[in-house]
Amino acid sequence: MKHSTSNVRAFTVRPRLVLGIETSCDETGAAVLDETGIILGESLHSQKQTHLDMGGIIPPVAQRLHKENIYRVVQEALDRSGIEPNELTAVATTVKPGLSLSLGIGLDFSLKFVRLHEKPFIPIHHMEAHALTVRMLHPVDFPFLVLLVSGGHTLLALAKGIDEFLLLGQTLDVAAGDSLDKIARRLSLRNHPECSTLSGGQAIELLGKEGDRRAFHFKTPMGQIYDCNFSFAGLQNQVTMAIKKKEKEEGVETGQLLSCVKDIAAASQHTIASHIAKRTHRAILFCKSKGLLPQHNPTLVVSGGVACNEYIRQTLKIVTDATGLHLLCPPSKLCTDNGVMIAWNGIERLKQGKGIMSHTEEVKYEPKAPLGLDITSEVNDAAIKVPPLKLRINS
Ligand code: KG4
Ligand code: ZN
């Protein structure tokens, strides 16, 4: 008798299902995941080509494109999953940080959806979602160190729990991806036959493979500041000056390609990689000195669009090998913005019963939202000197 009751119960316990929705920047993404991390259906509309054509992200254009695509993208993810809205356990949507106009479209859509289908709502922090995506694929326990490098953010944090982070350092000006995009634009890489559809970072990586990074010397930023913050504006300036000088020498006008684009791409990429590596190295040493990382299998997770860059990954591997950390990067399609990472963050929250809302009247989006507790001044006070490492990459 007992046996059959538990069998009936096991049969009726259905896996929890979350629909995730992402519109914080220039990708409209949606996905349906089950609680084990299996992707049942997903859809993604990238606005990359439009923004490439326009020379950067123009928020009202991003907003219009999200508006035009969100219904189709969500419907596609649901159709592909074979799940009806009434079968969902909850809906998770990015509400911070990001572009106001873009966040607003995802949130409006989601609130109408959850009210119509009477589902709980889980508001998601975009950077927390990037940081935890890796747990969908690998059983990484807290705490672990995380480096997020994207077009909008560059930061180092210690992940202590699904909603508990210590911020060790962040960019003081532009993000790494933004500076790669701007350098690519200044080099007119869109006019290069192999780069017309690539993002700035992808174009620099591709061309850098055939370039000589030693043909140009750019100074690694913040060499005398012993913290884990980042700065890319000065480097961008150095690269622009070098480009201007070469344009003059070669009699090349803006929009035309310099003969040395590959060398400039290789040198810029190397300097960015080495800046990121040095700050990350210091963050590892800081965490070790404070006993913040576990003895067993301490891990560095790298995510965000720039984490797709193989040269940067290899540079970071030199750092983790030297310090005894395990390096994990989600596959490229999960490093850039997508609905899957938002749904997964919803699952993580659902499992721990954190941030699940049945009343949504108060929910608002927040364009600016820090990640966790800011301990950057503690890192600065520690002023850890990083031993030199040979960052020699075979590209
Ligand atoms: O995470 P993401 O899709 O969007 C933001 O939240 O910003 O990252 C986009 C950024 C862009 O700046 C793009 O140039 C950069 O990631 N990126 C790369 C690569 N692929 C994308 N940067 C360097 N190397 C790549 N392979
Ligand atoms: Zn992102």
XYZ file of C-alpha atoms and ligand atoms in Angstrom:
422
model
C 0.000 0.000 0.000
C 2.701 2.390 1.129
C 4.563 1.707 -2.067
C 1.782 2.695 -4.372
C 1.069 5.972 -2.504
C 4.661 7.169 -2.903
C 4.583 6.111 -6.520
C 1.519 8.235 -7.121
C 3.188 11.153 -5.362
C 6.390 10.783 -7.409
C 4.306 10.757 -10.522
C 2.467 13.935 -9.628
C 5.569 15.973 -8.610
C 6.321 17.867 -11.795
C 9.653 19.570 -12.469
C 9.560 23.300 -11.960
C 9.710 25.338 -15.159
C 10.826 28.946 -15.574
C 10.452 31.317 -18.510
C 13.358 33.801 -18.590
C 13.228 37.130 -20.439
C 16.189 39.417 -21.209
C 16.016 42.918 -22.744
C 18.556 44.946 -20.750
C 20.694 46.050 -23.688
C 20.630 45.002 -27.339
C 19.471 41.380 -27.311
C 15.862 40.280 -26.962
C 16.106 36.822 -25.398
C 13.717 34.268 -23.951
C 14.080 30.673 -22.773
C 12.181 27.979 -20.919
C 14.291 25.871 -18.529
C 13.489 23.074 -16.170
C 14.971 23.023 -12.690
C 17.857 20.750 -13.677
C 19.053 23.344 -16.208
C 17.761 21.605 -19.318
C 16.869 24.166 -21.984
C 13.445 23.159 -23.270
C 13.133 26.042 -25.728
C 14.889 29.324 -26.466
C 14.908 32.227 -28.866
C 17.186 35.224 -29.332
C 16.932 38.324 -31.500
C 20.192 40.243 -31.754
C 20.182 43.926 -32.662
C 23.945 43.816 -33.261
C 23.843 44.482 -37.029
C 21.570 47.537 -36.672
C 23.797 49.029 -33.993
C 26.924 48.254 -36.048
C 25.334 50.087 -39.003
C 24.478 53.062 -36.791
C 27.924 53.252 -35.152
C 26.767 52.364 -31.629
C 23.703 51.617 -29.520
C 21.056 54.336 -29.754
C 18.634 53.655 -26.862
C 15.364 54.624 -28.638
C 16.335 52.358 -31.561
C 17.097 49.501 -29.135
C 13.722 50.118 -27.474
C 11.851 50.008 -30.802
C 13.554 46.745 -31.783
C 12.782 45.119 -28.415
C 9.153 46.205 -28.801
C 8.953 44.778 -32.331
C 10.467 41.432 -31.336
C 9.583 40.571 -27.763
C 6.236 38.940 -28.407
C 7.638 36.748 -31.209
C 10.783 35.812 -29.246
C 8.820 34.721 -26.140
C 6.260 32.859 -28.247
C 9.057 31.088 -30.139
C 10.767 29.988 -26.896
C 7.435 28.658 -25.566
C 6.543 26.912 -28.852
C 9.948 25.238 -29.066
C 9.624 24.029 -25.464
C 6.166 22.608 -26.003
C 5.166 24.232 -22.692
C 1.934 26.171 -22.256
C 2.038 29.364 -20.148
C -0.193 27.732 -17.515
C 2.434 24.974 -16.998
C 5.137 27.488 -16.000
C 6.131 27.753 -12.342
C 7.318 31.386 -12.664
C 8.580 34.078 -15.025
C 12.032 35.635 -14.450
C 12.991 38.909 -16.147
C 16.004 41.233 -16.068
C 15.020 44.413 -14.215
C 18.527 45.822 -13.511
C 21.031 47.185 -14.492
C 20.748 48.235 -18.148
C 19.325 50.799 -20.543
C 16.074 52.214 -19.127
C 14.261 52.133 -22.439
C 15.276 48.514 -23.065
C 14.579 47.257 -19.531
C 11.132 48.885 -19.665
C 10.014 46.786 -22.640
C 10.938 43.459 -21.025
C 9.381 44.430 -17.723
C 6.113 45.733 -19.238
C 5.736 42.608 -21.315
C 6.513 40.323 -18.355
C 4.146 42.027 -15.933
C 1.272 41.754 -18.424
C 2.183 38.102 -19.006
C 2.311 37.133 -15.303
C -0.942 38.970 -14.576
C -2.703 37.312 -17.498
C -1.490 33.809 -16.589
C -1.472 34.357 -12.806
C 2.174 33.363 -12.337
C 4.760 34.484 -9.755
C 7.377 36.969 -10.979
C 11.139 36.838 -10.242
C 13.050 40.102 -10.888
C 16.632 39.406 -12.016
C 19.916 41.330 -11.675
C 21.655 41.009 -15.066
C 25.189 40.739 -13.615
C 24.178 38.159 -11.021
C 22.730 36.132 -13.882
C 26.015 36.355 -15.863
C 27.926 35.325 -12.722
C 25.821 32.236 -11.978
C 25.262 30.892 -15.527
C 28.221 28.556 -15.071
C 26.342 26.635 -12.333
C 23.857 25.476 -14.946
C 26.648 23.392 -16.506
C 29.143 22.707 -13.701
C 28.545 22.022 -10.017
C 30.520 25.068 -8.805
C 30.036 25.643 -5.082
C 30.120 29.032 -3.377
C 32.307 30.924 -2.779
C 34.054 31.465 -6.120
C 35.738 34.393 -7.816
C 34.038 35.886 -10.837
C 35.296 38.198 -13.574
C 32.568 39.788 -15.694
C 33.735 41.492 -18.875
C 31.129 42.760 -21.301
C 30.200 45.798 -23.382
C 28.589 47.457 -20.379
C 30.584 46.139 -17.399
C 34.019 45.087 -16.247
C 34.200 43.879 -12.666
C 35.688 41.367 -10.257
C 33.560 39.963 -7.463
C 33.439 37.124 -4.982
C 30.212 35.141 -5.324
C 29.274 33.942 -1.816
C 25.699 32.911 -2.539
C 23.031 33.367 -5.189
C 22.320 36.900 -3.941
C 25.483 37.582 -1.972
C 28.474 39.175 -3.682
C 31.557 41.140 -2.599
C 32.635 43.682 -5.211
C 36.453 43.691 -5.415
C 36.932 46.059 -8.348
C 35.204 47.592 -11.334
C 35.915 49.872 -14.246
C 36.347 53.534 -13.397
C 35.419 54.655 -16.917
C 34.397 52.520 -19.911
C 33.971 48.738 -20.029
C 36.486 46.474 -21.805
C 33.984 45.527 -24.532
C 33.034 49.152 -25.094
C 36.685 50.099 -25.591
C 37.179 47.192 -28.051
C 34.065 48.348 -29.942
C 35.360 51.928 -30.079
C 38.859 50.916 -31.211
C 37.308 48.716 -33.925
C 35.119 51.609 -35.053
C 38.071 54.017 -35.107
C 39.958 51.483 -37.249
C 36.887 51.292 -39.575
C 36.940 47.494 -39.264
C 33.374 47.362 -40.602
C 34.953 48.107 -43.978
C 37.242 45.102 -43.665
C 35.849 42.255 -45.823
C 36.119 39.698 -43.004
C 34.668 41.923 -40.270
C 31.543 43.614 -41.641
C 29.148 41.566 -39.475
C 31.364 41.136 -36.406
C 31.159 43.014 -33.111
C 34.187 45.177 -32.330
C 35.643 42.589 -29.959
C 35.186 39.760 -32.454
C 36.799 41.827 -35.240
C 39.812 42.703 -33.078
C 40.236 39.055 -32.075
C 40.058 37.833 -35.670
C 42.491 40.402 -37.085
C 44.753 40.236 -34.029
C 45.464 36.552 -34.800
C 47.535 37.616 -37.818
C 48.990 40.771 -36.319
C 52.296 41.453 -34.594
C 51.475 42.774 -31.129
C 55.049 44.042 -30.703
C 54.707 46.449 -33.648
C 52.982 48.872 -31.245
C 53.593 49.431 -27.583
C 50.659 50.550 -25.467
C 51.113 51.073 -21.754
C 49.110 48.742 -19.506
C 46.693 50.956 -17.502
C 46.975 51.629 -13.747
C 50.403 50.000 -13.310
C 51.104 52.040 -10.142
C 47.680 51.582 -8.544
C 47.568 48.409 -6.500
C 43.845 47.677 -6.483
C 41.463 45.626 -8.658
C 39.728 48.476 -10.474
C 40.011 48.813 -14.237
C 40.398 51.701 -16.670
C 40.274 51.541 -20.457
C 39.733 55.185 -21.500
C 43.455 56.051 -21.388
C 44.360 53.015 -23.466
C 41.667 53.950 -25.984
C 43.337 57.346 -26.201
C 46.801 55.836 -26.754
C 45.424 53.659 -29.556
C 43.615 56.616 -31.177
C 46.846 58.652 -31.142
C 48.749 55.786 -32.786
C 46.018 55.434 -35.428
C 46.082 59.183 -36.179
C 49.878 59.105 -36.553
C 49.728 56.163 -38.950
C 46.873 57.734 -40.944
C 49.059 60.773 -41.462
C 52.086 58.682 -42.461
C 50.089 56.548 -44.898
C 47.915 59.405 -46.205
C 44.837 57.384 -45.239
C 41.515 59.132 -44.629
C 38.981 58.229 -41.939
C 36.962 55.250 -43.139
C 39.822 53.696 -45.091
C 41.838 50.820 -43.672
C 45.414 51.270 -42.482
C 47.998 48.748 -43.656
C 48.776 47.917 -40.013
C 45.215 47.267 -38.697
C 46.146 43.713 -37.708
C 49.136 44.868 -35.659
C 47.071 47.548 -33.900
C 44.342 44.976 -33.203
C 46.908 42.517 -31.781
C 48.623 45.154 -29.623
C 45.316 46.576 -28.262
C 44.009 43.100 -27.487
C 47.252 42.159 -25.722
C 47.224 45.309 -23.558
C 43.565 44.797 -22.613
C 44.241 41.122 -21.832
C 47.250 41.977 -19.725
C 45.365 44.704 -17.784
C 42.531 42.257 -17.062
C 45.014 39.516 -16.102
C 46.924 41.714 -13.649
C 43.787 42.939 -11.858
C 42.457 39.367 -11.704
C 45.789 38.105 -10.361
C 45.609 40.706 -7.572
C 41.993 39.747 -6.790
C 43.069 36.098 -6.405
C 45.940 37.052 -4.083
C 43.643 39.344 -2.083
C 41.016 36.620 -1.631
C 43.691 34.098 -0.643
C 45.225 36.485 1.897
C 41.808 37.011 3.519
C 40.840 33.331 3.405
C 37.894 34.103 1.143
C 38.419 31.204 -1.273
C 37.988 27.510 -0.408
C 41.114 25.323 -0.010
C 39.581 22.679 -2.215
C 39.128 23.531 -5.888
C 39.177 27.359 -5.719
C 37.619 28.609 -8.951
C 37.673 31.659 -11.207
C 34.581 32.015 -13.404
C 34.806 34.347 -16.410
C 31.699 35.518 -18.234
C 30.240 38.371 -20.316
C 30.701 38.982 -24.067
C 34.452 39.687 -23.850
C 34.942 36.281 -22.170
C 34.391 34.766 -25.658
C 37.876 36.061 -26.529
C 40.291 33.147 -26.762
C 43.397 35.331 -26.287
C 41.960 36.791 -23.074
C 40.953 33.312 -21.863
C 44.467 32.003 -22.482
C 45.992 34.964 -20.641
C 43.720 34.275 -17.679
C 44.686 30.598 -17.783
C 48.316 31.615 -17.211
C 47.144 33.490 -14.091
C 44.995 30.657 -12.743
C 47.720 28.071 -13.428
C 50.219 30.205 -11.516
C 47.883 30.626 -8.533
C 46.348 27.131 -8.420
C 42.824 28.159 -9.386
C 40.469 26.294 -11.645
C 39.305 28.430 -14.637
C 35.754 28.053 -15.907
C 34.078 29.949 -18.764
C 30.576 29.161 -19.995
C 30.394 28.406 -23.736
C 30.384 31.572 -25.892
C 26.651 31.544 -26.585
C 25.999 31.684 -22.844
C 28.645 34.383 -22.220
C 26.839 36.987 -24.332
C 23.360 38.188 -23.341
C 20.576 35.610 -23.644
C 17.321 34.464 -22.070
C 18.767 31.168 -20.785
C 20.947 32.817 -18.130
C 17.946 34.781 -16.856
C 15.765 31.666 -16.660
C 18.586 29.831 -14.842
C 18.864 32.656 -12.297
C 15.096 32.315 -11.834
C 15.548 28.589 -11.142
C 18.330 29.284 -8.609
C 16.050 31.767 -6.817
C 13.071 29.447 -6.985
C 15.076 26.603 -5.406
C 16.094 28.843 -2.494
C 12.757 30.677 -2.286
C 14.423 34.066 -2.760
C 12.868 37.070 -4.509
C 9.709 35.390 -5.770
C 6.847 37.869 -6.023
C 3.155 37.175 -6.239
C 2.285 40.892 -6.118
C 3.980 42.956 -8.801
C 2.509 46.459 -8.293
C 5.785 47.732 -6.770
C 8.202 46.237 -9.294
C 10.332 48.820 -11.111
C 13.375 48.611 -13.357
C 16.676 50.138 -12.209
C 19.181 51.312 -14.876
C 21.979 51.456 -12.291
C 22.415 48.670 -9.761
C 25.657 47.780 -7.963
C 26.674 44.150 -7.634
C 26.870 43.180 -3.958
C 28.810 44.791 -1.146
C 31.542 47.173 -2.337
C 34.869 46.286 -0.670
C 37.076 47.988 -3.276
C 38.587 50.294 -0.647
C 39.666 47.267 1.430
C 41.363 45.867 -1.675
C 43.044 49.222 -2.232
C 44.238 49.348 1.402
C 45.811 45.879 1.046
C 47.896 47.289 -1.891
C 49.043 43.824 -2.975
C 51.988 43.801 -5.403
C 51.479 41.215 -8.111
C 54.562 39.185 -9.110
C 55.338 39.465 -12.834
C 54.020 36.675 -15.078
C 55.100 36.005 -18.645
C 51.878 36.488 -20.614
C 53.106 34.796 -23.754
C 50.259 33.540 -25.911
C 50.628 31.547 -29.124
C 47.973 32.959 -31.400
O 27.672 40.458 -22.638
P 27.405 41.153 -23.943
O 26.685 40.376 -25.015
O 26.556 42.442 -23.732
C 26.697 43.306 -22.667
O 26.052 43.073 -21.617
O 27.497 44.244 -22.841
O 28.828 41.689 -24.482
C 28.987 42.381 -25.694
C 30.425 42.841 -25.793
C 30.726 43.747 -26.984
O 31.440 44.867 -26.528
C 31.596 42.883 -27.896
O 32.546 43.632 -28.648
C 32.282 41.983 -26.896
O 31.296 41.701 -25.923
N 32.733 40.726 -27.527
C 34.027 40.369 -27.611
C 34.058 39.131 -28.325
N 32.767 38.789 -28.635
C 31.968 39.776 -28.132
N 35.142 40.969 -27.164
C 36.308 40.347 -27.411
N 36.422 39.182 -28.112
C 35.334 38.537 -28.577
N 35.457 37.391 -29.252
Zn 25.502 41.200 -20.405
